[in-house]
Amino acid sequence: MKHNKFYKTKLATSLSIALSATAISPISFVQAEETADKTEVIQVTGIRSSIQESTRLKRDASGVVDAISAEDIGKFPDTNLAESLQRITGVSIDRSNGEGSKVTVRGFGPDFNMVTLNGRTMPGADLGDSSTRAFDFANLSSDAIKSVSVYKTGRADIATGGIGAAIDIVTGKPLDNPGMHASFGAKALMDTTNRVGNDVTPELSGLLSWTDEEEVFGASITASFQRRDSSAAGAFVNQWRTDVYQDISSIPQQQEGIPVELTNAPTEGQLFSLPSDLRYFVQDNERERTNAQVTLQYRPVDNLTATLDYTYSKQDIHANRAEQSIWMDNYKSAITFDDNIVATPLNYNEERREQAPRDLGLAQQELNQVNENKSIGLNLVYEVNDQFTLTFDGHSSSAESSPGAQYGSWVNAGLGANVTSAQGVNFNNGLPELLMTFDDCSASRGLNCNNTLDNADIGTSILDKTRASQRTDIDQVRLSGLYEFDEGSIEFGIESRSMESLALQSDTRHTMGNWGIENPGELPEDFLTLVNIPSLIDDYDTSNVYSDGVTGSASQIGAWAGDVYGFDFLAHDAYHTNRTIKEDVTSAFFQFELQGELGGMPYNLNAGLRYATTDVDSIDDITLPNAVVWEGNNDFNVQVGSEAQVFSGSTSYDHLLPSFDFDLEVVEDIKVRFSYSKTIARPRLDQLSAAPSGVSGPSDPTILVGAQLGTASSGNTSLVPLESDNIDISAEWYFAETSYASIGFYDKRVSNFTGREPVTENVYGLRDATSGPRALAAQEALIAQGIEVTNSNLFSMVAAMENGVDFDSLTAEQFENAYDIVANSDDPLMDFTVTKFINNKEANIYGMELAVQHFLGDTGFGFQANYTTVNGDIGFDVNGDPTVTQFALVGLSDTANLVLMYEKDDFQARIAYNWRDKFLNTQAQYINEPGFTESYSQIDFNIAYQATEQISVFFEGINITGEDSRTHGRTEAQLWRLEDLGARFALGARYTF
């Protein structure tokens, strides 16, 4: 391959490097280039040219490929690469805090897509999901990115691991833009959701690129820093408990002698659901993101180029969160059901009656997390001759998510006030309304009876904290050769990739004022601030909602409580979970391309074969749970001891993965394509764990009818990857350089889907205090005295009999505060519902992709539009048996984009509309209850003006209509989570010279 050198004017080269390697400058320009014989070539660049380039890449590619150039990313009003990728046909994104983080392609979620940086497999790490393989695009600024390509069909020369797509991020190189160039940008970001941080925060970026005159040496550095302060407010329900209705006795935990009043009761045999709680929340977020990349290049002779690059990104994340909540009680008074196929309360009410008021939950939480990504790579390209090229590429990359505070990564300081004499929820609206009767005058509570929630009413309960970290390392080496001839090329190569993921976690619980809020008024006056949390959910009427809540610092409360209650608040405890997954992949590939004519019609053919062998080792070093402590009526704490045990397993598998792409230009500018490939996606890391995890206690004492067993999950070290046979058929009409229309059909036949198989068994030898001799004796004593056998009464009687206390001498809450029940050797082994992963499912995913793109002559106006359908043959049956774990395809939804553009002289504008339809996000939000994400749309815009040859200014808006996100269960009334989102705006400028 020969290097043709181009000579540019100084101004043209400066602008070229600024726009091709940064994502902020959005202005078009005219680039003048001179060939070796000094002939000047004029090339128009900007929105139109970048779209022209991406159209060329799509047209010339083998298979179905979409690409975005740096200008294209910069022209979208997007905060990161994920926000830009969502504009591509068939691509949708997952959002975190209103910002794009991970991508779904043709219905396959983040774990089923392979993300590479300059062709190198990138690791993922996330404390929020320590089992993910997915790369989080929120870690990367777009400033250093030259292009992003989405390969929707498999190719032999692309690393295995993506069924949905392989996404390659390419960074700029100095020898691609000879000379000296510099560009600096600044943005002022305004997040309309911000509540306590700075309303306007900075984003700074810069680029410096240099080569010597002979183009032997080159060096570049890009860097960016962004701070974002934001808030989120909303509501959620922890559990929707679904059962089959028989009669009024199907409503659990009714007060004896006072039946619940049912309106529009479910019919016999109908499914119905009841909520466990309702919680409002407000969360204040601070994030700082730092990105940098250094690239060094050396070309001592024309046929040898060495590139050494180092990429670094870091996110510092801090969040303060406050909740206002009620937990459903035993004293249900009236429920009105709706007419859905699964009956759901429209109105739900409870009354304490003769019981003292119970607690209004006022938990305070804090998150501190640091995400770091590091990658260093070396690339050598040696052109043996004009036809044969050898390429060596190696890199070592890491992703680490670690605690950002001395106490760990997360803390929950339980607070409450025993002021609730009656409570309920109105589920008629999109936002459930929390209804509560306030009472701080009960003599047994000893509160100040001023009819106002204040510091004197509030006390502590339980403090939970988590210290977790995840680190994933990938070392990869690849050697490939390319032989080019007149009619095509032959490419071959070998590759070795080693991955090691280490996840550490410890969960610690400390008792403060206990579940009964024993010490109201104990906190210092300046710790808490009264806040109307529901009023912060802007898009809903909350005038009828009980509004009083508080905000504070969970870490401040935790440090204070450590001194007062005598425990170590800082994280000095050992990790209870230590999981290592090692994965070694060795592969070889062969691929050839041919070009020619068939009946006078030009064609391109690409066929290849990839062989990959994989060895997996899974090691879990677990500090064993030693007891399920019964702390109160239905409160259980899985206590971790000091004894540790190592669990391990391993597996090996290999795959032969063919690929075939053929396109034919049937008439001028009209191409038809056919592609077939076989691809794989490896299991999530938690599915490969060797030991049970997530052990939790039962919903109630197991001696009681209707009690649900405790739960745990267990991986399977023998799991193999999903395998997909993929077919794509499409037709494309390129009726201008920047205009095309396309229609495509895709079909994916996937086997080895990982299903969940629940089994009932004991874990770690844990015993059940709620069904042993003491519980049986207490049950008999209650019956003999004519006392209803409820969870509270049963706990109190066991505690009274075990400690020689008169049952009538203490209230139920006093028993809970004073005693815990620990299982002994006389108690039976406790049964758990253990979810195990197995390869036992097959599914078919198919759909259509429609796209059109056009610029209207010289008017400056243009548009892009696309629509993707995603269908699957296995959905979730919302009327299905709630005791059975269903398998269903998640993430399947139609998507659409519409982008309107204008570019004329020094002015340009773009407005983009993105829509994603409702989809199933999980089959098990709680046990066997599904979670559906409701349809979501968003409008973004970007306006830019080239003020001078060196200075451009721009204004952009993201989610300008402030659309919210909402998820629900079997019916829309069954809210899982609602988050009130808002618009973000940025005003910026870039100086280039």
JSON list of N, CA and C in Angstrom, two decimals, residues 900-931:
[
{"chain": "A", "resi": 900, "resn": "LEU", "atom": "N", "xyz": [-33.74, 16.61, 11.44]},
{"chain": "A", "resi": 900, "resn": "LEU", "atom": "CA", "xyz": [-33.85, 17.70, 10.46]},
{"chain": "A", "resi": 900, "resn": "LEU", "atom": "C", "xyz": [-32.60, 18.56, 10.55]},
{"chain": "A", "resi": 901, "resn": "MET", "atom": "N", "xyz": [-32.02, 18.89, 9.40]},
{"chain": "A", "resi": 901, "resn": "MET", "atom": "CA", "xyz": [-30.73, 19.59, 9.37]},
{"chain": "A", "resi": 901, "resn": "MET", "atom": "C", "xyz": [-30.79, 20.81, 8.45]},
{"chain": "A", "resi": 902, "resn": "TYR", "atom": "N", "xyz": [-29.97, 21.78, 8.80]},
{"chain": "A", "resi": 902, "resn": "TYR", "atom": "CA", "xyz": [-29.80, 22.95, 7.93]},
{"chain": "A", "resi": 902, "resn": "TYR", "atom": "C", "xyz": [-28.34, 23.38, 8.02]},
{"chain": "A", "resi": 903, "resn": "GLU", "atom": "N", "xyz": [-27.72, 23.61, 6.87]},
{"chain": "A", "resi": 903, "resn": "GLU", "atom": "CA", "xyz": [-26.33, 24.05, 6.83]},
{"chain": "A", "resi": 903, "resn": "GLU", "atom": "C", "xyz": [-26.15, 24.99, 5.64]},
{"chain": "A", "resi": 904, "resn": "LYS", "atom": "N", "xyz": [-25.84, 26.24, 5.93]},
{"chain": "A", "resi": 904, "resn": "LYS", "atom": "CA", "xyz": [-25.67, 27.23, 4.87]},
{"chain": "A", "resi": 904, "resn": "LYS", "atom": "C", "xyz": [-24.64, 28.26, 5.34]},
{"chain": "A", "resi": 905, "resn": "ASP", "atom": "N", "xyz": [-23.62, 28.46, 4.52]},
{"chain": "A", "resi": 905, "resn": "ASP", "atom": "CA", "xyz": [-22.58, 29.43, 4.84]},
{"chain": "A", "resi": 905, "resn": "ASP", "atom": "C", "xyz": [-21.99, 29.13, 6.22]},
{"chain": "A", "resi": 906, "resn": "ASP", "atom": "N", "xyz": [-22.09, 30.10, 7.14]},
{"chain": "A", "resi": 906, "resn": "ASP", "atom": "CA", "xyz": [-21.48, 29.93, 8.45]},
{"chain": "A", "resi": 906, "resn": "ASP", "atom": "C", "xyz": [-22.46, 29.46, 9.52]},
{"chain": "A", "resi": 907, "resn": "PHE", "atom": "N", "xyz": [-23.65, 29.09, 9.12]},
{"chain": "A", "resi": 907, "resn": "PHE", "atom": "CA", "xyz": [-24.70, 28.75, 10.10]},
{"chain": "A", "resi": 907, "resn": "PHE", "atom": "C", "xyz": [-25.18, 27.32, 9.85]},
{"chain": "A", "resi": 908, "resn": "GLN", "atom": "N", "xyz": [-25.43, 26.61, 10.94]},
{"chain": "A", "resi": 908, "resn": "GLN", "atom": "CA", "xyz": [-26.02, 25.29, 10.81]},
{"chain": "A", "resi": 908, "resn": "GLN", "atom": "C", "xyz": [-26.88, 24.98, 12.03]},
{"chain": "A", "resi": 909, "resn": "ALA", "atom": "N", "xyz": [-27.83, 24.10, 11.84]},
{"chain": "A", "resi": 909, "resn": "ALA", "atom": "CA", "xyz": [-28.72, 23.70, 12.92]},
{"chain": "A", "resi": 909, "resn": "ALA", "atom": "C", "xyz": [-29.18, 22.27, 12.69]},
{"chain": "A", "resi": 910, "resn": "ARG", "atom": "N", "xyz": [-29.46, 21.59, 13.79]},
{"chain": "A", "resi": 910, "resn": "ARG", "atom": "CA", "xyz": [-29.93, 20.23, 13.70]},
{"chain": "A", "resi": 910, "resn": "ARG", "atom": "C", "xyz": [-30.86, 19.96, 14.87]},
{"chain": "A", "resi": 911, "resn": "ILE", "atom": "N", "xyz": [-32.00, 19.34, 14.60]},
{"chain": "A", "resi": 911, "resn": "ILE", "atom": "CA", "xyz": [-32.91, 18.93, 15.66]},
{"chain": "A", "resi": 911, "resn": "ILE", "atom": "C", "xyz": [-33.22, 17.45, 15.44]},
{"chain": "A", "resi": 912, "resn": "ALA", "atom": "N", "xyz": [-33.15, 16.67, 16.53]},
{"chain": "A", "resi": 912, "resn": "ALA", "atom": "CA", "xyz": [-33.27, 15.22, 16.42]},
{"chain": "A", "resi": 912, "resn": "ALA", "atom": "C", "xyz": [-34.33, 14.71, 17.37]},
{"chain": "A", "resi": 913, "resn": "TYR", "atom": "N", "xyz": [-35.17, 13.82, 16.84]},
{"chain": "A", "resi": 913, "resn": "TYR", "atom": "CA", "xyz": [-36.22, 13.16, 17.64]},
{"chain": "A", "resi": 913, "resn": "TYR", "atom": "C", "xyz": [-35.91, 11.68, 17.69]},
{"chain": "A", "resi": 914, "resn": "ASN", "atom": "N", "xyz": [-35.90, 11.12, 18.89]},
{"chain": "A", "resi": 914, "resn": "ASN", "atom": "CA", "xyz": [-35.60, 9.70, 19.09]},
{"chain": "A", "resi": 914, "resn": "ASN", "atom": "C", "xyz": [-36.73, 9.07, 19.88]},
{"chain": "A", "resi": 915, "resn": "TRP", "atom": "N", "xyz": [-37.18, 7.89, 19.44]},
{"chain": "A", "resi": 915, "resn": "TRP", "atom": "CA", "xyz": [-38.30, 7.21, 20.10]},
{"chain": "A", "resi": 915, "resn": "TRP", "atom": "C", "xyz": [-37.99, 5.73, 20.24]},
{"chain": "A", "resi": 916, "resn": "ARG", "atom": "N", "xyz": [-38.35, 5.18, 21.40]},
{"chain": "A", "resi": 916, "resn": "ARG", "atom": "CA", "xyz": [-38.24, 3.74, 21.62]},
{"chain": "A", "resi": 916, "resn": "ARG", "atom": "C", "xyz": [-39.54, 3.26, 22.25]},
{"chain": "A", "resi": 917, "resn": "ASP", "atom": "N", "xyz": [-40.09, 2.18, 21.71]},
{"chain": "A", "resi": 917, "resn": "ASP", "atom": "CA", "xyz": [-41.36, 1.66, 22.18]},
{"chain": "A", "resi": 917, "resn": "ASP", "atom": "C", "xyz": [-41.18, 0.89, 23.49]},
{"chain": "A", "resi": 918, "resn": "LYS", "atom": "N", "xyz": [-42.29, 0.55, 24.12]},
{"chain": "A", "resi": 918, "resn": "LYS", "atom": "CA", "xyz": [-42.29, -0.23, 25.35]},
{"chain": "A", "resi": 918, "resn": "LYS", "atom": "C", "xyz": [-41.57, -1.56, 25.15]},
{"chain": "A", "resi": 919, "resn": "PHE", "atom": "N", "xyz": [-40.84, -2.02, 26.19]},
{"chain": "A", "resi": 919, "resn": "PHE", "atom": "CA", "xyz": [-40.17, -3.31, 26.08]},
{"chain": "A", "resi": 919, "resn": "PHE", "atom": "C", "xyz": [-40.02, -3.95, 27.46]},
{"chain": "A", "resi": 920, "resn": "LEU", "atom": "N", "xyz": [-39.90, -5.27, 27.46]},
{"chain": "A", "resi": 920, "resn": "LEU", "atom": "CA", "xyz": [-39.63, -6.03, 28.67]},
{"chain": "A", "resi": 920, "resn": "LEU", "atom": "C", "xyz": [-38.17, -5.87, 29.04]},
{"chain": "A", "resi": 921, "resn": "ASN", "atom": "N", "xyz": [-37.90, -5.37, 30.26]},
{"chain": "A", "resi": 921, "resn": "ASN", "atom": "CA", "xyz": [-36.50, -5.20, 30.66]},
{"chain": "A", "resi": 921, "resn": "ASN", "atom": "C", "xyz": [-35.99, -6.30, 31.57]},
{"chain": "A", "resi": 922, "resn": "THR", "atom": "N", "xyz": [-36.91, -7.06, 32.20]},
{"chain": "A", "resi": 922, "resn": "THR", "atom": "CA", "xyz": [-36.50, -8.19, 33.04]},
{"chain": "A", "resi": 922, "resn": "THR", "atom": "C", "xyz": [-37.68, -9.11, 33.25]},
{"chain": "A", "resi": 923, "resn": "GLN", "atom": "N", "xyz": [-37.42, -10.39, 33.43]},
{"chain": "A", "resi": 923, "resn": "GLN", "atom": "CA", "xyz": [-38.47, -11.34, 33.77]},
{"chain": "A", "resi": 923, "resn": "GLN", "atom": "C", "xyz": [-38.62, -11.48, 35.27]},
{"chain": "A", "resi": 924, "resn": "ALA", "atom": "N", "xyz": [-37.75, -10.86, 36.03]},
{"chain": "A", "resi": 924, "resn": "ALA", "atom": "CA", "xyz": [-37.73, -11.08, 37.48]},
{"chain": "A", "resi": 924, "resn": "ALA", "atom": "C", "xyz": [-37.34, -9.81, 38.21]},
{"chain": "A", "resi": 925, "resn": "GLN", "atom": "N", "xyz": [-38.17, -8.79, 38.11]},
{"chain": "A", "resi": 925, "resn": "GLN", "atom": "CA", "xyz": [-37.95, -7.59, 38.90]},
{"chain": "A", "resi": 925, "resn": "GLN", "atom": "C", "xyz": [-38.03, -7.93, 40.39]},
{"chain": "A", "resi": 926, "resn": "TYR", "atom": "N", "xyz": [-38.99, -8.79, 40.72]},
{"chain": "A", "resi": 926, "resn": "TYR", "atom": "CA", "xyz": [-39.08, -9.37, 42.06]},
{"chain": "A", "resi": 926, "resn": "TYR", "atom": "C", "xyz": [-39.58, -10.80, 41.89]},
{"chain": "A", "resi": 927, "resn": "ILE", "atom": "N", "xyz": [-38.76, -11.76, 42.26]},
{"chain": "A", "resi": 927, "resn": "ILE", "atom": "CA", "xyz": [-39.03, -13.19, 42.06]},
{"chain": "A", "resi": 927, "resn": "ILE", "atom": "C", "xyz": [-39.48, -13.40, 40.61]},
{"chain": "A", "resi": 928, "resn": "ASN", "atom": "N", "xyz": [-40.75, -13.72, 40.36]},
{"chain": "A", "resi": 928, "resn": "ASN", "atom": "CA", "xyz": [-41.20, -14.00, 38.99]},
{"chain": "A", "resi": 928, "resn": "ASN", "atom": "C", "xyz": [-42.02, -12.87, 38.39]},
{"chain": "A", "resi": 929, "resn": "GLU", "atom": "N", "xyz": [-41.86, -11.67, 38.92]},
{"chain": "A", "resi": 929, "resn": "GLU", "atom": "CA", "xyz": [-42.63, -10.52, 38.45]},
{"chain": "A", "resi": 929, "resn": "GLU", "atom": "C", "xyz": [-41.85, -9.77, 37.37]},
{"chain": "A", "resi": 930, "resn": "PRO", "atom": "N", "xyz": [-42.48, -9.48, 36.22]},
{"chain": "A", "resi": 930, "resn": "PRO", "atom": "CA", "xyz": [-41.78, -8.83, 35.12]},
{"chain": "A", "resi": 930, "resn": "PRO", "atom": "C", "xyz": [-41.62, -7.33, 35.33]},
{"chain": "A", "resi": 931, "resn": "GLY", "atom": "N", "xyz": [-40.70, -6.76, 34.57]},
{"chain": "A", "resi": 931, "resn": "GLY", "atom": "CA", "xyz": [-40.55, -5.31, 34.52]},
{"chain": "A", "resi": 931, "resn": "GLY", "atom": "C", "xyz": [-40.59, -4.85, 33.07]}
]
